[in-house]
GROMACS .gro file of C-alpha atoms in nm:
model
  354
    1UNK     CA    1  -7.838  -7.573 -13.867
    2UNK     CA    2  -8.107  -7.683 -13.662
    3UNK     CA    3  -8.175  -7.395 -13.471
    4UNK     CA    4  -8.184  -7.178 -13.850
    5UNK     CA    5  -8.389  -7.420 -14.018
    6UNK     CA    6  -8.252  -7.645 -14.327
    7UNK     CA    7  -8.246  -7.503 -14.650
    8UNK     CA    8  -8.273  -7.633 -15.012
    9UNK     CA    9  -7.928  -7.526 -15.027
   10UNK     CA   10  -7.826  -7.768 -14.733
   11UNK     CA   11  -7.979  -8.047 -14.901
   12UNK     CA   12  -7.801  -7.929 -15.235
   13UNK     CA   13  -7.471  -7.957 -15.048
   14UNK     CA   14  -7.548  -8.301 -14.883
   15UNK     CA   15  -7.607  -8.443 -15.186
   16UNK     CA   16  -7.381  -8.293 -15.479
   17UNK     CA   17  -7.729  -8.142 -15.678
   18UNK     CA   18  -7.830  -7.801 -15.812
   19UNK     CA   19  -8.031  -7.646 -15.537
   20UNK     CA   20  -8.292  -7.584 -15.810
   21UNK     CA   21  -8.247  -7.947 -15.858
   22UNK     CA   22  -8.356  -7.999 -15.538
   23UNK     CA   23  -8.660  -7.766 -15.526
   24UNK     CA   24  -8.810  -7.914 -15.837
   25UNK     CA   25  -8.800  -8.257 -15.624
   26UNK     CA   26  -8.917  -8.167 -15.312
   27UNK     CA   27  -9.226  -7.929 -15.441
   28UNK     CA   28  -9.317  -8.193 -15.683
   29UNK     CA   29  -9.253  -8.004 -16.007
   30UNK     CA   30  -9.194  -8.075 -16.368
   31UNK     CA   31  -8.884  -7.974 -16.515
   32UNK     CA   32  -8.785  -8.044 -16.898
   33UNK     CA   33  -8.412  -8.189 -16.784
   34UNK     CA   34  -8.494  -8.522 -16.655
   35UNK     CA   35  -8.441  -8.665 -16.286
   36UNK     CA   36  -8.296  -9.002 -16.214
   37UNK     CA   37  -8.513  -9.177 -15.960
   38UNK     CA   38  -8.203  -9.220 -15.770
   39UNK     CA   39  -8.109  -8.850 -15.743
   40UNK     CA   40  -8.469  -8.797 -15.633
   41UNK     CA   41  -8.444  -9.100 -15.386
   42UNK     CA   42  -8.117  -8.977 -15.243
   43UNK     CA   43  -8.276  -8.608 -15.223
   44UNK     CA   44  -8.556  -8.648 -15.044
   45UNK     CA   45  -8.428  -8.940 -14.783
   46UNK     CA   46  -8.149  -8.610 -14.726
   47UNK     CA   47  -8.481  -8.423 -14.686
   48UNK     CA   48  -8.638  -8.671 -14.440
   49UNK     CA   49  -8.270  -8.710 -14.243
   50UNK     CA   50  -8.190  -8.348 -14.186
   51UNK     CA   51  -8.555  -8.254 -14.131
   52UNK     CA   52  -8.586  -8.053 -14.337
   53UNK     CA   53  -8.957  -7.836 -14.360
   54UNK     CA   54  -9.080  -7.623 -14.653
   55UNK     CA   55  -9.123  -7.256 -14.540
   56UNK     CA   56  -9.469  -7.130 -14.608
   57UNK     CA   57  -9.442  -6.793 -14.713
   58UNK     CA   58  -9.161  -6.928 -14.925
   59UNK     CA   59  -9.394  -7.158 -15.083
   60UNK     CA   60  -9.727  -6.901 -15.073
   61UNK     CA   61  -9.529  -6.634 -15.281
   62UNK     CA   62  -9.466  -6.887 -15.528
   63UNK     CA   63  -9.803  -7.009 -15.526
   64UNK     CA   64  -9.948  -6.671 -15.461
   65UNK     CA   65 -10.182  -6.782 -15.245
   66UNK     CA   66 -10.147  -6.888 -14.873
   67UNK     CA   67 -10.469  -7.112 -14.788
   68UNK     CA   68 -10.525  -6.873 -14.499
   69UNK     CA   69 -10.824  -6.630 -14.397
   70UNK     CA   70 -10.870  -6.349 -14.142
   71UNK     CA   71 -11.120  -6.294 -13.940
   72UNK     CA   72 -11.165  -5.875 -13.835
   73UNK     CA   73 -11.433  -5.774 -13.596
   74UNK     CA   74 -11.473  -5.403 -13.527
   75UNK     CA   75 -11.276  -5.428 -13.198
   76UNK     CA   76 -11.006  -5.642 -13.191
   77UNK     CA   77 -11.096  -5.737 -12.812
   78UNK     CA   78 -11.475  -5.862 -12.873
   79UNK     CA   79 -11.227  -6.204 -12.917
   80UNK     CA   80 -11.132  -6.233 -12.548
   81UNK     CA   81 -11.471  -6.105 -12.388
   82UNK     CA   82 -11.613  -6.504 -12.431
   83UNK     CA   83 -11.979  -6.456 -12.503
   84UNK     CA   84 -12.193  -6.681 -12.653
   85UNK     CA   85 -12.214  -6.497 -13.003
   86UNK     CA   86 -11.871  -6.555 -13.024
   87UNK     CA   87 -11.855  -6.919 -12.942
   88UNK     CA   88 -12.098  -6.983 -13.206
   89UNK     CA   89 -11.909  -6.727 -13.512
   90UNK     CA   90 -11.609  -6.899 -13.434
   91UNK     CA   91 -11.771  -7.250 -13.407
   92UNK     CA   92 -11.902  -7.207 -13.811
   93UNK     CA   93 -11.640  -7.008 -13.931
   94UNK     CA   94 -11.302  -7.298 -13.778
   95UNK     CA   95 -11.578  -7.522 -13.928
   96UNK     CA   96 -11.610  -7.431 -14.280
   97UNK     CA   97 -11.221  -7.330 -14.297
   98UNK     CA   98 -11.157  -7.717 -14.280
   99UNK     CA   99 -11.367  -7.811 -14.517
  100UNK     CA  100 -11.263  -7.588 -14.751
  101UNK     CA  101 -10.887  -7.687 -14.649
  102UNK     CA  102 -10.808  -7.318 -14.511
  103UNK     CA  103 -10.601  -7.172 -14.234
  104UNK     CA  104 -10.825  -6.880 -14.009
  105UNK     CA  105 -10.609  -6.583 -13.868
  106UNK     CA  106 -10.777  -6.402 -13.622
  107UNK     CA  107 -10.690  -5.993 -13.605
  108UNK     CA  108 -10.560  -5.920 -13.318
  109UNK     CA  109 -10.373  -5.636 -13.302
  110UNK     CA  110 -10.518  -5.242 -13.300
  111UNK     CA  111 -10.396  -5.072 -13.520
  112UNK     CA  112 -10.392  -4.660 -13.553
  113UNK     CA  113 -10.599  -4.589 -13.888
  114UNK     CA  114 -10.737  -4.760 -14.185
  115UNK     CA  115 -10.429  -4.694 -14.353
  116UNK     CA  116 -10.222  -4.922 -14.132
  117UNK     CA  117 -10.527  -5.176 -14.096
  118UNK     CA  118 -10.534  -5.234 -14.462
  119UNK     CA  119 -10.168  -5.254 -14.532
  120UNK     CA  120 -10.146  -5.551 -14.255
  121UNK     CA  121 -10.474  -5.727 -14.428
  122UNK     CA  122 -10.363  -5.709 -14.768
  123UNK     CA  123  -9.974  -5.805 -14.692
  124UNK     CA  124  -9.913  -6.115 -14.829
  125UNK     CA  125 -10.031  -6.336 -14.511
  126UNK     CA  126 -10.404  -6.384 -14.590
  127UNK     CA  127 -10.610  -6.453 -14.922
  128UNK     CA  128 -10.895  -6.284 -14.790
  129UNK     CA  129 -11.086  -6.156 -14.480
  130UNK     CA  130 -11.379  -6.199 -14.324
  131UNK     CA  131 -11.562  -5.868 -14.131
  132UNK     CA  132 -11.753  -5.821 -13.908
  133UNK     CA  133 -11.806  -5.408 -13.873
  134UNK     CA  134 -12.018  -5.073 -13.887
  135UNK     CA  135 -12.196  -4.940 -14.142
  136UNK     CA  136 -11.980  -4.686 -14.375
  137UNK     CA  137 -11.660  -4.809 -14.173
  138UNK     CA  138 -11.391  -4.697 -14.420
  139UNK     CA  139 -11.193  -5.018 -14.427
  140UNK     CA  140 -11.448  -5.221 -14.642
  141UNK     CA  141 -11.424  -4.958 -14.929
  142UNK     CA  142 -11.071  -4.963 -14.876
  143UNK     CA  143 -11.049  -5.300 -14.947
  144UNK     CA  144 -11.325  -5.277 -15.229
  145UNK     CA  145 -11.089  -5.069 -15.366
  146UNK     CA  146 -10.779  -5.276 -15.378
  147UNK     CA  147 -11.018  -5.595 -15.520
  148UNK     CA  148 -10.908  -5.787 -15.240
  149UNK     CA  149 -11.144  -6.030 -15.119
  150UNK     CA  150 -11.353  -5.990 -14.873
  151UNK     CA  151 -11.741  -6.084 -14.728
  152UNK     CA  152 -11.911  -5.914 -14.442
  153UNK     CA  153 -12.091  -6.161 -14.163
  154UNK     CA  154 -12.354  -6.007 -13.944
  155UNK     CA  155 -12.279  -5.687 -14.089
  156UNK     CA  156 -12.423  -5.550 -14.408
  157UNK     CA  157 -12.275  -5.277 -14.660
  158UNK     CA  158 -12.393  -5.070 -14.885
  159UNK     CA  159 -12.061  -5.040 -15.084
  160UNK     CA  160 -12.146  -5.147 -15.444
  161UNK     CA  161 -12.115  -5.509 -15.571
  162UNK     CA  162 -11.988  -5.601 -15.195
  163UNK     CA  163 -12.020  -5.961 -15.035
  164UNK     CA  164 -12.239  -6.014 -14.710
  165UNK     CA  165 -12.441  -6.268 -14.516
  166UNK     CA  166 -12.640  -6.197 -14.227
  167UNK     CA  167 -12.957  -6.207 -14.079
  168UNK     CA  168 -13.284  -6.072 -14.231
  169UNK     CA  169 -13.285  -5.833 -13.888
  170UNK     CA  170 -13.555  -5.594 -14.001
  171UNK     CA  171 -13.799  -5.913 -14.018
  172UNK     CA  172 -13.650  -5.976 -13.666
  173UNK     CA  173 -13.788  -5.660 -13.507
  174UNK     CA  174 -14.106  -5.723 -13.669
  175UNK     CA  175 -14.182  -6.104 -13.484
  176UNK     CA  176 -14.086  -5.846 -13.216
  177UNK     CA  177 -14.330  -5.633 -13.222
  178UNK     CA  178 -14.615  -5.839 -13.354
  179UNK     CA  179 -14.534  -6.037 -13.028
  180UNK     CA  180 -14.563  -5.776 -12.773
  181UNK     CA  181 -14.870  -5.639 -12.969
  182UNK     CA  182 -15.046  -5.936 -12.911
  183UNK     CA  183 -14.957  -5.943 -12.540
  184UNK     CA  184 -15.140  -5.618 -12.530
  185UNK     CA  185 -14.790  -5.374 -12.469
  186UNK     CA  186 -14.767  -5.040 -12.581
  187UNK     CA  187 -14.579  -4.899 -12.458
  188UNK     CA  188 -14.177  -4.994 -12.575
  189UNK     CA  189 -13.819  -4.927 -12.583
  190UNK     CA  190 -13.571  -5.034 -12.770
  191UNK     CA  191 -13.207  -5.074 -12.579
  192UNK     CA  192 -12.976  -5.102 -12.832
  193UNK     CA  193 -12.545  -5.128 -12.883
  194UNK     CA  194 -12.359  -4.895 -13.117
  195UNK     CA  195 -12.617  -4.665 -13.387
  196UNK     CA  196 -12.374  -4.741 -13.627
  197UNK     CA  197 -12.451  -5.126 -13.655
  198UNK     CA  198 -12.654  -5.188 -13.889
  199UNK     CA  199 -12.829  -5.519 -13.700
  200UNK     CA  200 -12.903  -5.249 -13.464
  201UNK     CA  201 -13.042  -4.995 -13.690
  202UNK     CA  202 -13.241  -5.258 -13.876
  203UNK     CA  203 -13.364  -5.462 -13.588
  204UNK     CA  204 -13.471  -5.139 -13.416
  205UNK     CA  205 -13.610  -5.040 -13.762
  206UNK     CA  206 -13.895  -5.331 -13.766
  207UNK     CA  207 -13.955  -5.290 -13.412
  208UNK     CA  208 -14.074  -4.935 -13.492
  209UNK     CA  209 -14.261  -5.012 -13.837
  210UNK     CA  210 -14.507  -5.262 -13.712
  211UNK     CA  211 -14.547  -5.124 -13.308
  212UNK     CA  212 -14.571  -4.701 -13.452
  213UNK     CA  213 -14.885  -4.780 -13.712
  214UNK     CA  214 -15.039  -5.004 -13.458
  215UNK     CA  215 -15.056  -4.668 -13.149
  216UNK     CA  216 -14.788  -4.788 -13.024
  217UNK     CA  217 -14.509  -4.545 -12.767
  218UNK     CA  218 -14.153  -4.647 -12.868
  219UNK     CA  219 -13.877  -4.534 -12.729
  220UNK     CA  220 -13.477  -4.577 -12.736
  221UNK     CA  221 -13.203  -4.613 -12.550
  222UNK     CA  222 -12.848  -4.645 -12.572
  223UNK     CA  223 -12.641  -4.941 -12.274
  224UNK     CA  224 -12.276  -5.038 -12.399
  225UNK     CA  225 -12.274  -5.406 -12.210
  226UNK     CA  226 -11.905  -5.348 -12.217
  227UNK     CA  227 -11.918  -5.057 -11.882
  228UNK     CA  228 -12.206  -5.171 -11.757
  229UNK     CA  229 -12.376  -4.832 -11.762
  230UNK     CA  230 -12.750  -4.883 -11.753
  231UNK     CA  231 -12.787  -4.504 -11.657
  232UNK     CA  232 -13.023  -4.462 -11.972
  233UNK     CA  233 -13.258  -4.690 -11.948
  234UNK     CA  234 -13.292  -4.609 -11.521
  235UNK     CA  235 -13.411  -4.291 -11.649
  236UNK     CA  236 -13.707  -4.431 -11.867
  237UNK     CA  237 -13.769  -4.650 -11.625
  238UNK     CA  238 -13.864  -4.386 -11.381
  239UNK     CA  239 -14.141  -4.190 -11.573
  240UNK     CA  240 -14.478  -4.224 -11.529
  241UNK     CA  241 -14.531  -4.346 -11.823
  242UNK     CA  242 -14.259  -4.656 -11.857
  243UNK     CA  243 -14.244  -4.887 -12.103
  244UNK     CA  244 -14.455  -5.256 -12.025
  245UNK     CA  245 -14.180  -5.443 -12.241
  246UNK     CA  246 -13.803  -5.388 -12.357
  247UNK     CA  247 -13.645  -5.478 -12.671
  248UNK     CA  248 -13.246  -5.565 -12.623
  249UNK     CA  249 -13.027  -5.565 -12.933
  250UNK     CA  250 -12.902  -5.928 -12.791
  251UNK     CA  251 -12.915  -6.185 -12.581
  252UNK     CA  252 -12.660  -6.094 -12.296
  253UNK     CA  253 -12.772  -5.755 -12.244
  254UNK     CA  254 -13.123  -5.884 -12.222
  255UNK     CA  255 -13.023  -6.079 -11.945
  256UNK     CA  256 -12.822  -5.810 -11.776
  257UNK     CA  257 -13.139  -5.604 -11.822
  258UNK     CA  258 -13.343  -5.810 -11.641
  259UNK     CA  259 -13.116  -5.818 -11.364
  260UNK     CA  260 -13.133  -5.480 -11.356
  261UNK     CA  261 -13.517  -5.408 -11.338
  262UNK     CA  262 -13.528  -5.696 -11.016
  263UNK     CA  263 -13.237  -5.460 -10.907
  264UNK     CA  264 -13.425  -5.204 -10.973
  265UNK     CA  265 -13.757  -5.335 -10.809
  266UNK     CA  266 -13.949  -5.468 -11.134
  267UNK     CA  267 -14.084  -5.850 -11.179
  268UNK     CA  268 -14.009  -6.001 -11.500
  269UNK     CA  269 -14.250  -6.070 -11.658
  270UNK     CA  270 -14.575  -5.977 -11.436
  271UNK     CA  271 -14.437  -5.600 -11.480
  272UNK     CA  272 -14.241  -5.566 -11.767
  273UNK     CA  273 -14.164  -5.820 -12.040
  274UNK     CA  274 -13.830  -5.875 -12.217
  275UNK     CA  275 -13.730  -5.974 -12.526
  276UNK     CA  276 -13.369  -6.049 -12.661
  277UNK     CA  277 -13.149  -6.156 -12.985
  278UNK     CA  278 -12.956  -6.405 -13.066
  279UNK     CA  279 -13.170  -6.710 -12.941
  280UNK     CA  280 -12.836  -6.856 -12.796
  281UNK     CA  281 -13.012  -7.142 -12.607
  282UNK     CA  282 -12.741  -7.196 -12.367
  283UNK     CA  283 -12.806  -6.831 -12.246
  284UNK     CA  284 -13.171  -6.843 -12.314
  285UNK     CA  285 -13.281  -7.167 -12.107
  286UNK     CA  286 -13.050  -7.073 -11.806
  287UNK     CA  287 -13.151  -6.752 -11.714
  288UNK     CA  288 -13.417  -6.618 -11.459
  289UNK     CA  289 -13.707  -6.565 -11.606
  290UNK     CA  290 -13.572  -6.777 -11.935
  291UNK     CA  291 -13.497  -6.504 -12.182
  292UNK     CA  292 -13.759  -6.518 -12.497
  293UNK     CA  293 -13.550  -6.407 -12.800
  294UNK     CA  294 -13.508  -6.348 -13.156
  295UNK     CA  295 -13.298  -6.658 -13.304
  296UNK     CA  296 -13.048  -6.551 -13.577
  297UNK     CA  297 -12.918  -6.917 -13.704
  298UNK     CA  298 -12.498  -6.741 -13.600
  299UNK     CA  299 -12.393  -7.079 -13.714
  300UNK     CA  300 -12.546  -7.092 -14.041
  301UNK     CA  301 -12.419  -6.738 -14.160
  302UNK     CA  302 -12.070  -6.826 -14.041
  303UNK     CA  303 -12.068  -7.092 -14.266
  304UNK     CA  304 -12.200  -6.931 -14.488
  305UNK     CA  305 -11.961  -6.692 -14.514
  306UNK     CA  306 -11.665  -6.834 -14.530
  307UNK     CA  307 -11.794  -7.022 -14.763
  308UNK     CA  308 -11.865  -6.727 -15.009
  309UNK     CA  309 -11.482  -6.630 -14.913
  310UNK     CA  310 -11.355  -6.891 -15.046
  311UNK     CA  311 -11.511  -6.898 -15.381
  312UNK     CA  312 -11.442  -6.533 -15.448
  313UNK     CA  313 -11.108  -6.602 -15.337
  314UNK     CA  314 -11.117  -6.885 -15.610
  315UNK     CA  315 -11.268  -6.627 -15.843
  316UNK     CA  316 -11.605  -6.852 -15.909
  317UNK     CA  317 -11.896  -6.738 -16.179
  318UNK     CA  318 -12.236  -6.692 -16.066
  319UNK     CA  319 -12.216  -6.698 -15.677
  320UNK     CA  320 -12.498  -6.528 -15.438
  321UNK     CA  321 -12.324  -6.211 -15.282
  322UNK     CA  322 -12.521  -6.097 -15.086
  323UNK     CA  323 -12.745  -6.336 -14.855
  324UNK     CA  324 -13.001  -6.253 -14.577
  325UNK     CA  325 -13.109  -6.567 -14.355
  326UNK     CA  326 -13.424  -6.552 -14.171
  327UNK     CA  327 -13.413  -6.513 -13.791
  328UNK     CA  328 -13.720  -6.691 -13.545
  329UNK     CA  329 -13.891  -6.557 -13.239
  330UNK     CA  330 -13.860  -6.876 -12.970
  331UNK     CA  331 -14.099  -6.728 -12.702
  332UNK     CA  332 -13.980  -6.848 -12.345
  333UNK     CA  333 -14.109  -6.716 -12.003
  334UNK     CA  334 -13.962  -6.341 -11.965
  335UNK     CA  335 -14.314  -6.227 -12.140
  336UNK     CA  336 -14.641  -6.164 -12.048
  337UNK     CA  337 -14.961  -6.008 -12.125
  338UNK     CA  338 -14.917  -5.636 -12.014
  339UNK     CA  339 -15.119  -5.544 -11.682
  340UNK     CA  340 -15.108  -5.167 -11.699
  341UNK     CA  341 -15.240  -5.058 -11.350
  342UNK     CA  342 -14.959  -5.219 -11.207
  343UNK     CA  343 -14.721  -5.084 -11.434
  344UNK     CA  344 -14.868  -4.713 -11.439
  345UNK     CA  345 -14.865  -4.756 -11.051
  346UNK     CA  346 -14.487  -4.884 -11.000
  347UNK     CA  347 -14.315  -4.715 -11.220
  348UNK     CA  348 -14.446  -4.367 -11.023
  349UNK     CA  349 -14.379  -4.497 -10.698
  350UNK     CA  350 -14.006  -4.656 -10.876
  351UNK     CA  351 -13.955  -4.246 -10.988
  352UNK     CA  352 -14.007  -4.119 -10.606
  353UNK     CA  353 -13.754  -4.311 -10.415
  354UNK     CA  354 -13.471  -4.272 -10.662
   0.00000   0.00000   0.00000
């Protein structure tokens, strides 16, 4: 009996009362038929002695809720990536979950398609989902069609009536452009990740719409940090008119970019300035040089997304459904005024030596 778990029927047999009566007593439910104090005491004592534990799934079926939410990322593997961004995101979500009385489940199983993924997320194990997915991801639309509670975090969606909590990434890109223009840079490069990412697209947009009217030349390339392939950036830095400043879409990739630049013979920030995005203090303060970065309020975004999801699950009225939090530029040591004569000479020499 201990191996399979003690059931309500086991307690009913031990105490000589019906299974329904045992259920009423152990679940604290009201009944029209009076249950005597002695019966109640006998049933509770038997449950303790026999080591009875209620079946969470069975109770969830009765209550029609599990008090659990699922966190879904674009790729399940990011949970094991160990980046500062993921740590801070999980910090904000888990603390908000604790405060609101919810458990957090991570969606780590790779599934073949959106149909299977929707089925797994809506199979009754969770009451709602937090999503960090790309723009136009079909999962968002499918969950919305099923009216399943979902909130996007660190991403946005064009789905009607969809909920999201994100950083104002366009403003973040503008802050970077204004800072680099102030330092005299007129040849800029944006290093982005996936072009389907709303964060990447919006940060590029903010940089471009400020830098271009000011007469700056802005180039763009994609670097996937997971495979460490910086070939697109290396080819840009070989040009005679190589950029004097690089805006990288995340702090982790920005630190790797600075390392690569030094390997290629460039001095940071004397010849090339570098700006990151996220504002991870533990990373930015320890990099060499210390990384200038746009700080997005990671903890606050994660926390607010969790609170918004709980409000949707509980069908609360009058809640704000689309929230953008403001970024802040943190100036450190990886940016300096442009030295055009050195940068152009160095880029020409670099190109010949490769």
